[in-house]
Coordinates of C-alpha atoms and ligand atoms in Angstrom, one line a residue:
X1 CA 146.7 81.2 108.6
X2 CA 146.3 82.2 105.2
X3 CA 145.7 86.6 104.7
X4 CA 145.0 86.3 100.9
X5 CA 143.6 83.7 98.4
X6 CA 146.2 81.7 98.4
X7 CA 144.6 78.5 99.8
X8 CA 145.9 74.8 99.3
X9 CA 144.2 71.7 100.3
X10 CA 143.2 68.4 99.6
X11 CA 139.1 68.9 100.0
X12 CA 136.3 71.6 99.8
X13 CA 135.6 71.5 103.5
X14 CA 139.5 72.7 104.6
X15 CA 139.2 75.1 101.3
X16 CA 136.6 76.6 102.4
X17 CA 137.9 77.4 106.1
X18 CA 140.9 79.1 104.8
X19 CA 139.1 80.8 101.9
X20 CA 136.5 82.4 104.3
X21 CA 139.8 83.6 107.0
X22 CA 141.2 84.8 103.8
X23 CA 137.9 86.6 103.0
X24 CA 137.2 88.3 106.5
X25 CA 140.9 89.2 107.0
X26 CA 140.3 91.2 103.6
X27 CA 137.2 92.6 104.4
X28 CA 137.2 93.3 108.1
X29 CA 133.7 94.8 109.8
X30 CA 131.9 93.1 106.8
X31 CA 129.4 91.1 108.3
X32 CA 126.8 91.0 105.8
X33 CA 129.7 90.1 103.0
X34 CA 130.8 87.4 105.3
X35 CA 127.8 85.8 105.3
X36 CA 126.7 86.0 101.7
X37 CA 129.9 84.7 100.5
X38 CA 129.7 82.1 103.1
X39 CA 126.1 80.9 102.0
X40 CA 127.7 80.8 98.5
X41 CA 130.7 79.2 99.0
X42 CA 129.8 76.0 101.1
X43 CA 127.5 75.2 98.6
X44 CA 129.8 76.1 95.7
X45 CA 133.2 74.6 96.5
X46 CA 132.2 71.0 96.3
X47 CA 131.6 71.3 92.9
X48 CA 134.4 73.0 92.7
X49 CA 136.6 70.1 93.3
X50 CA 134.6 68.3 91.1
X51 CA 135.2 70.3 88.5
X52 CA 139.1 71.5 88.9
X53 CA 139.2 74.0 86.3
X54 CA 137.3 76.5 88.5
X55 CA 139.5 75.9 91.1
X56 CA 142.8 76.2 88.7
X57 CA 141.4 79.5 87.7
X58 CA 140.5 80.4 90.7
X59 CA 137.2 81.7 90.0
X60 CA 135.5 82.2 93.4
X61 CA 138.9 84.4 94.8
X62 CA 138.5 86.4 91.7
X63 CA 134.5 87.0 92.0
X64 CA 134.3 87.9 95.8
X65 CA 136.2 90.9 94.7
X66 CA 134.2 93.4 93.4
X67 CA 135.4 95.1 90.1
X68 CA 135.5 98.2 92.2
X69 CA 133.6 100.3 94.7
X70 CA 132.8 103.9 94.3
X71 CA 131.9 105.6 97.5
X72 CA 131.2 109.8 97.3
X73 CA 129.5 112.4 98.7
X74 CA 126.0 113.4 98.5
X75 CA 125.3 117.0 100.1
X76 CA 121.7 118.6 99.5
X77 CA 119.6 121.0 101.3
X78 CA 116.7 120.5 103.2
X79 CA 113.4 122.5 103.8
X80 CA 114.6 124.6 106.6
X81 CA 117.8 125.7 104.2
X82 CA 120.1 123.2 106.4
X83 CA 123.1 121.2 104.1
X84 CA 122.7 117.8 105.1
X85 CA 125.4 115.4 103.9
X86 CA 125.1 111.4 103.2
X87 CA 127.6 109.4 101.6
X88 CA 126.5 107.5 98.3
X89 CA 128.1 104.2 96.9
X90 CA 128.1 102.1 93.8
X91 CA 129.3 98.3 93.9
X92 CA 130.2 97.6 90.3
X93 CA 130.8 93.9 90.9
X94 CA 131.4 92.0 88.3
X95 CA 130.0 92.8 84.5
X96 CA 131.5 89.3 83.4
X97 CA 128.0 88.8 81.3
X98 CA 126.5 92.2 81.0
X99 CA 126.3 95.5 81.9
X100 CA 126.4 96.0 86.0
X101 CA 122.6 95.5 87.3
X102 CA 121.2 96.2 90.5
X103 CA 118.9 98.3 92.7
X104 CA 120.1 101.7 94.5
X105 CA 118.9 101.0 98.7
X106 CA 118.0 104.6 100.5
X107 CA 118.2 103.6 104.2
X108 CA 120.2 104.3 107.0
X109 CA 121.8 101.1 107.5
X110 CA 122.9 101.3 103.9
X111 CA 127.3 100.7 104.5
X112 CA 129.5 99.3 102.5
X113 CA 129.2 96.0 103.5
X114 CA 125.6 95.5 103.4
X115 CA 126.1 97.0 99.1
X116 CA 128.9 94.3 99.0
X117 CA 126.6 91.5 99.9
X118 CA 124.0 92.5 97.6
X119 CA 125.7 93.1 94.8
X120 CA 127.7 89.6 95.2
X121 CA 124.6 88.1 95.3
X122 CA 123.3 89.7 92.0
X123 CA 125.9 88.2 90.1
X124 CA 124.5 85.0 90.5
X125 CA 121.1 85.7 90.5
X126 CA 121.4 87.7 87.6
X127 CA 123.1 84.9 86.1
X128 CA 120.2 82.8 86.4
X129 CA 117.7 84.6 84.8
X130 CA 119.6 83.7 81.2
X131 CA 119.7 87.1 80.6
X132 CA 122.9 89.2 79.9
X133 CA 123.2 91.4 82.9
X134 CA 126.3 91.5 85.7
X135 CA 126.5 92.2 89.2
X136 CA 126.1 95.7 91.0
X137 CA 124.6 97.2 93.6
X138 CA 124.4 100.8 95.5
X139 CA 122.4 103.3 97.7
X140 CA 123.3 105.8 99.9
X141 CA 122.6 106.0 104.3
X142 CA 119.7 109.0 103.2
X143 CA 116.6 107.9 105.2
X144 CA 113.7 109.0 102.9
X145 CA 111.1 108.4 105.7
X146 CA 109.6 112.2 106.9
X147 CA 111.8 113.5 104.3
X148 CA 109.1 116.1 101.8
X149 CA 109.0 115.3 98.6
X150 CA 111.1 118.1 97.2
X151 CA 113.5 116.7 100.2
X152 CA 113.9 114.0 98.5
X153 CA 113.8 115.0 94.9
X154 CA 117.0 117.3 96.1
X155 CA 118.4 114.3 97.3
X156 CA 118.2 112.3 94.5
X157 CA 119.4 115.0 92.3
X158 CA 122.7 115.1 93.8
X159 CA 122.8 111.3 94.4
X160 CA 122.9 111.6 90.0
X161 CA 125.1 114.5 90.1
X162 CA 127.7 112.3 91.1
X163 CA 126.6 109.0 89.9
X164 CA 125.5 109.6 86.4
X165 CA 129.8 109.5 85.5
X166 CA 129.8 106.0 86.9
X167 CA 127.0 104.5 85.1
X168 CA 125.2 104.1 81.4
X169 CA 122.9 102.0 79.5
X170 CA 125.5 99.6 78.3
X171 CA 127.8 100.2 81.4
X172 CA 125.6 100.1 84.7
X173 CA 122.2 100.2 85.0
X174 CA 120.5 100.6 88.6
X175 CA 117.2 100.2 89.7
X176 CA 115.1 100.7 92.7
X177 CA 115.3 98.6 96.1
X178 CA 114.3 99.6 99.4
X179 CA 113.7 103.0 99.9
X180 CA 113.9 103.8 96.2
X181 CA 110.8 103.1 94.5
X182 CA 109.2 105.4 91.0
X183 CA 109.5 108.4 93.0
X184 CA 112.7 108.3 93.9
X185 CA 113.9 106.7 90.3
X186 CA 111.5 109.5 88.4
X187 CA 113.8 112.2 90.3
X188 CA 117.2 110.4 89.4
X189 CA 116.2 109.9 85.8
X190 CA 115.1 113.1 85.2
X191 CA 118.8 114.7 86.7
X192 CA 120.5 112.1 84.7
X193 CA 118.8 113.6 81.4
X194 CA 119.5 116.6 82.0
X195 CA 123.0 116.3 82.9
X196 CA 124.3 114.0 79.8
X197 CA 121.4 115.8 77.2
X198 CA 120.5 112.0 76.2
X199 CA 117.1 110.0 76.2
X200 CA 118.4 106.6 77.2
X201 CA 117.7 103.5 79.3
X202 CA 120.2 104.3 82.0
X203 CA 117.6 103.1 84.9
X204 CA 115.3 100.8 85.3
X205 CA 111.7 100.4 87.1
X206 CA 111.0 103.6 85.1
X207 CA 107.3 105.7 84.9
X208 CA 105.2 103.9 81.4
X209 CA 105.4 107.0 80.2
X210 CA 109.3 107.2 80.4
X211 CA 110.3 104.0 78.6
X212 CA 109.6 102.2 81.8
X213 CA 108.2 98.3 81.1
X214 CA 104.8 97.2 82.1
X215 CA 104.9 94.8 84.9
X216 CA 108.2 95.7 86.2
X217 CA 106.5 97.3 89.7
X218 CA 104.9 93.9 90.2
X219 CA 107.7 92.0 88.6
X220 CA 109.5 90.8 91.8
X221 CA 106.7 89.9 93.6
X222 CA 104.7 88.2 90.8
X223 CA 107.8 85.9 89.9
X224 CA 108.0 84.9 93.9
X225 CA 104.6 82.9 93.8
X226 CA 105.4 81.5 90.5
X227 CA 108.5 80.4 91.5
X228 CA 107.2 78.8 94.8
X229 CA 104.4 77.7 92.3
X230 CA 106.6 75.6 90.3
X231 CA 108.2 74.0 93.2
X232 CA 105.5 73.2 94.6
X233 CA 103.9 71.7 91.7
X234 CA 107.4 69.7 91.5
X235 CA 106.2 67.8 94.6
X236 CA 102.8 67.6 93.3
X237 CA 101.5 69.9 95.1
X238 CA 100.3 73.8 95.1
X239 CA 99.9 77.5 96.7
X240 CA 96.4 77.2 96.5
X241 CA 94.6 76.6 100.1
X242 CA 97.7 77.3 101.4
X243 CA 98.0 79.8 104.7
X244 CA 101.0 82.1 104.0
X245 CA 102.9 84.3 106.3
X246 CA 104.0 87.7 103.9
X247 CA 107.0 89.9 105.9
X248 CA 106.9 93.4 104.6
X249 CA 104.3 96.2 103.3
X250 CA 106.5 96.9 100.3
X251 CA 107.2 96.7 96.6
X252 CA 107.9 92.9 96.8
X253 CA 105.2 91.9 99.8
X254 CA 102.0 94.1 98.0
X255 CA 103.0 91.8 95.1
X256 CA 103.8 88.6 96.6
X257 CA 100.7 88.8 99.0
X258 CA 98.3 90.1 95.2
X259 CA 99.4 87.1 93.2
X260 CA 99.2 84.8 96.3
X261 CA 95.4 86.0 96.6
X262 CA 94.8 85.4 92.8
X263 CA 96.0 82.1 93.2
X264 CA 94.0 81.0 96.0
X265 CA 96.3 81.1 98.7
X266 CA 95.6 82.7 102.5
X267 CA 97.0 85.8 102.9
X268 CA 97.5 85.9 106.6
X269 CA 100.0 88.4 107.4
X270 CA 102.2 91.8 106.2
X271 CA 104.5 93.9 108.3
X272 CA 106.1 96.7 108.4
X273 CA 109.4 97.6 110.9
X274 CA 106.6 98.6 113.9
X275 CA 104.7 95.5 113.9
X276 CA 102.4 92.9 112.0
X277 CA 99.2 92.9 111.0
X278 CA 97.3 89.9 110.9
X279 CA 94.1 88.5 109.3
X280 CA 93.6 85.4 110.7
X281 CA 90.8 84.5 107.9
X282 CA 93.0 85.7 105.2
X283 CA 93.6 89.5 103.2
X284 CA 90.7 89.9 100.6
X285 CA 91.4 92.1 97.8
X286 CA 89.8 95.3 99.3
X287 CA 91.9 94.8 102.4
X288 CA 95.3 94.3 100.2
X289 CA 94.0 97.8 98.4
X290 CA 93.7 99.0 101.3
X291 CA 97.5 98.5 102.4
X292 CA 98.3 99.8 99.7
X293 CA 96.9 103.0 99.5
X294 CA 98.2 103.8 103.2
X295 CA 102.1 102.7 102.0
X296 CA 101.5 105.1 98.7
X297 CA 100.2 107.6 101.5
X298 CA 103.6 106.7 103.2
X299 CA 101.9 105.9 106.9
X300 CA 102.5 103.1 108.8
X301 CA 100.4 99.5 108.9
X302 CA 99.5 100.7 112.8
X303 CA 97.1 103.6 110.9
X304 CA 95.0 100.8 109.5
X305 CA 91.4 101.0 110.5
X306 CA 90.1 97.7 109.7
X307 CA 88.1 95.8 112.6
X308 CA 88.8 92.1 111.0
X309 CA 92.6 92.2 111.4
X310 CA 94.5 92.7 114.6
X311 CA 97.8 94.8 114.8
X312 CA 100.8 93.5 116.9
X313 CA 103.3 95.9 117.6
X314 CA 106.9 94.8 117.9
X315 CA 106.7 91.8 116.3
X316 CA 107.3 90.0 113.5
X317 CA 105.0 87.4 111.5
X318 CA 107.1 84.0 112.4
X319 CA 105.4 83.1 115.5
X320 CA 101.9 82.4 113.7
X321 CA 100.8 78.7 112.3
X322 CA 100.6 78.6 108.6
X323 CA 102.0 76.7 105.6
X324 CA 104.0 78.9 103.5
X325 CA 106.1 82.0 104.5
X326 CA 107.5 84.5 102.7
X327 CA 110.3 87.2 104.2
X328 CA 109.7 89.9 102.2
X329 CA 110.9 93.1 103.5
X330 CA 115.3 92.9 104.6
X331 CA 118.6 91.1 105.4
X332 CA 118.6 88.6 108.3
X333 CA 114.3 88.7 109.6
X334 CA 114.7 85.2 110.2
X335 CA 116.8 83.6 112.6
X336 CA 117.6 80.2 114.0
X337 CA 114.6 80.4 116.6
X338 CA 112.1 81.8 113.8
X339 CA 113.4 78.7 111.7
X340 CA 112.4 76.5 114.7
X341 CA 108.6 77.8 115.3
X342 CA 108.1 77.9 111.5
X343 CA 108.6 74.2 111.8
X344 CA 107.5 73.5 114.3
X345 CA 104.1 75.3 114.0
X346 CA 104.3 73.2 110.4
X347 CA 105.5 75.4 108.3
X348 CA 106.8 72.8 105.1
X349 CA 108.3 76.1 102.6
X350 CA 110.5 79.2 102.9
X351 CA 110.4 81.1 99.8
X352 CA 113.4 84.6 100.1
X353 CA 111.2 87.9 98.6
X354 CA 114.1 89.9 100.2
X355 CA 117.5 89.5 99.6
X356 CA 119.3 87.3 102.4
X357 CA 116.2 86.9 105.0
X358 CA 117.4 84.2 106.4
X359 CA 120.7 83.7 108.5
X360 CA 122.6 80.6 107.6
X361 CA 122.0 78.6 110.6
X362 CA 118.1 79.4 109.8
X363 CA 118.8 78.0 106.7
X364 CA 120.8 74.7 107.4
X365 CA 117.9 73.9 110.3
X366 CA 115.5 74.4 107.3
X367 CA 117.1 71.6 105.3
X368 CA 118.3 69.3 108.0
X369 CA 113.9 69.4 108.7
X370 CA 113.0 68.7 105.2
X371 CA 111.9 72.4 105.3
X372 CA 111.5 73.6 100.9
X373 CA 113.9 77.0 101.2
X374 CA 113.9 78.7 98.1
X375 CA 116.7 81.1 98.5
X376 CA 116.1 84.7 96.9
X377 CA 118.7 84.4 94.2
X378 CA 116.3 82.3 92.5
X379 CA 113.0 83.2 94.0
X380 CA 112.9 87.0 93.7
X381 CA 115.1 87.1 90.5
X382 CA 111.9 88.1 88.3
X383 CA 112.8 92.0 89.2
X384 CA 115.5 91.5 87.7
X385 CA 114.4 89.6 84.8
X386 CA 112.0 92.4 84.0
X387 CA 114.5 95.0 84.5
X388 CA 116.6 93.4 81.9
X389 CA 113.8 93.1 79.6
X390 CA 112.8 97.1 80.2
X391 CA 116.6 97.5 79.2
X392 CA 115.8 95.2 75.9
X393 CA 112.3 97.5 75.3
X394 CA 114.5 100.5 75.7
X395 CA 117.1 100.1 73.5
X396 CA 114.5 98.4 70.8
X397 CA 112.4 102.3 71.3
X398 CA 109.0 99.4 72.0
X399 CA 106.9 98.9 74.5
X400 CA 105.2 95.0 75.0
X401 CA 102.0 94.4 76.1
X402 CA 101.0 93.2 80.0
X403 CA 100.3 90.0 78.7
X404 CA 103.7 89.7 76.6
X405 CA 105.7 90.5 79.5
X406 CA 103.5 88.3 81.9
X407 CA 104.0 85.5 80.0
X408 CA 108.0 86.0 79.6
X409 CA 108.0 86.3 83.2
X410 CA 106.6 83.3 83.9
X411 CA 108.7 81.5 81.5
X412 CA 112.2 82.9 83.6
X413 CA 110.4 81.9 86.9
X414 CA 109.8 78.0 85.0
X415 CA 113.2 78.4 83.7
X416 CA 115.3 79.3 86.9
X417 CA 113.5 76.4 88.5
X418 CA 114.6 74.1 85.9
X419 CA 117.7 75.4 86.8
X420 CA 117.7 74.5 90.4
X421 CA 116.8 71.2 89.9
X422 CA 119.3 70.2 87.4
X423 CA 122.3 71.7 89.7
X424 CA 120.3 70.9 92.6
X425 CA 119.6 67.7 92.6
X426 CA 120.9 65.7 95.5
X427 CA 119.9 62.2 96.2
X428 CA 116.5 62.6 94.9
X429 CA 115.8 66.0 96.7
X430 CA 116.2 69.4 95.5
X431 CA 118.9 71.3 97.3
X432 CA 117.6 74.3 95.9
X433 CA 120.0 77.1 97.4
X434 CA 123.2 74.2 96.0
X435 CA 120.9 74.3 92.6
X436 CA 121.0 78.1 92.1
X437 CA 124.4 78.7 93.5
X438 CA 125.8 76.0 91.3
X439 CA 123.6 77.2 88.1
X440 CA 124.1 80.4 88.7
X441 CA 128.2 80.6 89.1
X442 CA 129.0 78.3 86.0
X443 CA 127.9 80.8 83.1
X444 CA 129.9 83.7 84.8
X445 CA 132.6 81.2 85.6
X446 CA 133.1 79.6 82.3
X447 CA 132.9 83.3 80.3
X448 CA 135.6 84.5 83.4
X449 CA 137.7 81.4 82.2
X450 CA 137.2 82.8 78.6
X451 CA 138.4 86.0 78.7
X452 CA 141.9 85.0 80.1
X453 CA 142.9 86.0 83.5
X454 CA 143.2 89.9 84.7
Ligands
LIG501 P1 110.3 98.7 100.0 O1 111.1 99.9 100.5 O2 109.2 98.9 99.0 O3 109.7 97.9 101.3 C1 110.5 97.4 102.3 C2 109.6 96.8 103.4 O4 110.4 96.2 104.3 C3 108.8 97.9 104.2 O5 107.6 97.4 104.6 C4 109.7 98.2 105.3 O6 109.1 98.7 106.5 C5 110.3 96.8 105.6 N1 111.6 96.9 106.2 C6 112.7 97.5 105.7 N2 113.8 97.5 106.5 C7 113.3 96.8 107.6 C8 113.9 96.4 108.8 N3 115.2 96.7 109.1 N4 113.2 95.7 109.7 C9 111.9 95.4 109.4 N5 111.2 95.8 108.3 C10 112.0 96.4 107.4 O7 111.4 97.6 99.5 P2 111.2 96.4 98.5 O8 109.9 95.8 98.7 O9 111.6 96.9 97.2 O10 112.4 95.5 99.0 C11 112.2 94.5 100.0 C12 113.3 93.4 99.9 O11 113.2 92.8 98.6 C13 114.7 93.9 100.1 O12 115.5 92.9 100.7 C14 115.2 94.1 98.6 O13 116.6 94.0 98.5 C15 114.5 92.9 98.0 N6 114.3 92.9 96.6 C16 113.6 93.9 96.0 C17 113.4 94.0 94.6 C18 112.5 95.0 93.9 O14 112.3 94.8 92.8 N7 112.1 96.0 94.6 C19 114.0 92.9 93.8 C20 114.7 91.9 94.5 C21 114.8 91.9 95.8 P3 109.3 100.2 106.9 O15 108.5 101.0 106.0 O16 108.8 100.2 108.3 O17 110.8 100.5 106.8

């Protein structure tokens, strides 16, 4: 058996076995990097034969390993005078097409492997969004939850006491993700200033009154319902009338379930990691607002007092009948048996808010039942794409309207679908996880190709 990426055969399917015992023997105690490269390459190496100068160059050995990974120490104090000590990472993956982009993750399951998955996936999705950002990713196992706020601003001061050496606005440019939200990027920015004595656009998902871009909190949530939007228009269809399941009580769900509301769609369902709540007539507005204002009051959905909805501890939103779903909150909240009842219970789409949701058996039951799965890459890209375009406002010194930045967004979401369905197109169905793989690998691919090997 093969230990590197060295790996003859005659077909995609034998390519792929050794490439992936290549993979795990070089990255041992890696689930989560297993699987995203796994997802990725299935779909990607049949193309790959088909077009043999990816395969000559060997393109997909050379991506799966990350330009480099900077792991360090973060040691802070906390309220009792106590020196607490996390470790901090950076995944600096591949800056192929732009400077590294991704979000910084504060939670305790934050390893290595888990940053290694999500920053291989933001190469591609990057990719896709046709704007000229690479892949990277980082965070650090800090658990901000009952941490004070000057907890966590020391925290995040020497997170960027060590980071800021590793990154820059044309070099690597993080951005929130779980756990790190305008708090947390407010405190970083603000240490990152003062330690290099410059003004610049070294972060992203900044405060407006920082250089940050206007719709960039909504950004990944907003450009999840038009992305499902433009699918389902592709069939002829739409969101509106339609019930929707919405995982998570975060950045991405508050958004996802607002613009599903505004679009006429039934909010049934959030969730947090406790439980679900669930509205089995639908969130209105005021209840939405109301979420919201307990999550910026950091409490838990359990503390809602609302006599219309009922709270179910434990579980998660699968298990309920609707049309639509939407995983919005982490890795791997939807399994082979959530895949089933979705279906079952007649579930016809699957659009990814959160990166990797669903496990890859989840996902190949999806297809094989005419499921629609829009994986995240393409779906929740619109963070991203707004990111990218803070970067653009930043280094212009302008700020663009709401509606300007709106209406660009929507024009990435429309274009990444495109996208999808010209790579994805597979005996007159869109394979839309083969679409974004495909159309997100070749423009990273070809420029690799470009620049010679090293
Ligand atoms: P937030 O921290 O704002 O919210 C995360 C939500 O998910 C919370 O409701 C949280 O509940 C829940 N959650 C987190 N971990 C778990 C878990 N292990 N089990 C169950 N629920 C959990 O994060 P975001 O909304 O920013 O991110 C959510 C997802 O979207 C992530 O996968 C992220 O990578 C992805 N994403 C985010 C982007 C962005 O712009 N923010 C861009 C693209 C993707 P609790 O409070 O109980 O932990």
């Amino acid at each position: 058996m093969a230990h590197d990426f060295f790996c003859i055969a005659d077909n995609p399917h034998d390519y792929h076995s050794c490439f992936m015992d290549g993979l795990k023997k070089r990255n041992p105690g890696q689930p989560e990097f297993h699987q995203a490269v796994e997802e990725v390459s299935r779909t990607l190496l049949p193309f790959i034969f088909d077009n043999k100068k990816y395969l000559e160059h060997k393109v997909l050995e050379r991506m799966v390993e990350p330009d480099r990974v900077i792991s360090f120490r973060v040691c802070w104090e906390d309220d009792n005078g106590d020196i607490r000590v996390n470790r901090g990472f950076r995944v600096q993956f591949n800056n192929t097409i732009g400077p590294y982009k991704g979000g910084l993750r504060f939670h305790p399951s934050v390893n290595e492997s888990i940053l290694k998955f999500l920053g291989f996936e933001q190469i591609f999705k990057n990719s896709l969004t046709s704007l000229p950002i690479g892949g990277g990713k980082g965070g650090s196992n800090f658990n901000p939850r009952g941490k004070s706020d000057r907890e966590v601003m020391r925290f995040c001061q020497a997170f960027m006491t060590e980071l800021y050496r590793h990154v820059g606005p044309d070099t690597d440019v993080p951005a929130g993700d779980i756990g790190v939200g305008a708090r947390e990027i407010s405190y970083m920015f603000g240490q990152y200033k003062r330690i290099v004595n410059q003004f610049n656009g070294v972060l992203t998902g900044k405060g407006l009154e920082f250089g940050g871009s206007k719709i960039r909190t909504e950004a990944t949530g907003y450009g999840l319902i038009y992305f499902a939007e433009n699918v389902m228009n592709h069939k002829g269809d739409s969101v509106e009338g339609k019930r929707c399941l919405v995982s998570g009580a975060g950045n991405v769900a508050q958004y996802a379930a607002e613009k599903l509301i505004q679009k006429g769609a039934k909010v049934l369902t959030m969730s947090d990691s406790n439980g679900t709540i669930y509205f089995k007539d639908g969130m209105t507005v005021d209840q939405l607002a109301a979420v919201q204002q307990l999550k910026a009051q950091r409490k838990r959905l359990s503390e809602l007092d609302d006599e219309s909805m009922s709270y179910h501890a434990g579980t998660k939103p699968w298990d309920i009948e609707a049309d639509l779903a939407f995983p919005c909150a982490t890795q791997n909240e939807i399994d082979l048996e959530n895949a089933e009842v979705l279906f079952k219970n007649g579930c016809i789409g699957v659009f990814e808010g959160a990166n990797m949701p669903c496990k890859n058996d989840a996902i190949d039951y999806l297809h094989d039942n005419g499921v629609i799965f829009g994986p995240a890459k393409a779906a929740n890209a619109g963070g991203v794409a707004i990111s990218a375009l803070e970067m653009s406002q930043n280094s212009l010194r302008m700020s663009w309207t709401r509606e300007d930045v709106d209406e660009k967004l929507r024009s990435i979401m429309r274009d990444i679908h495109a996208t999808c369905v010209t790579y994805g197109e597979q005996n007159g169905h869109i394979n839309y996880l083969a679409g974004a793989n495909i159309g997100g690998f070749v423009k990273v691919a070809d420029a690799m190709i470009a620049y010679g090997t090293a």
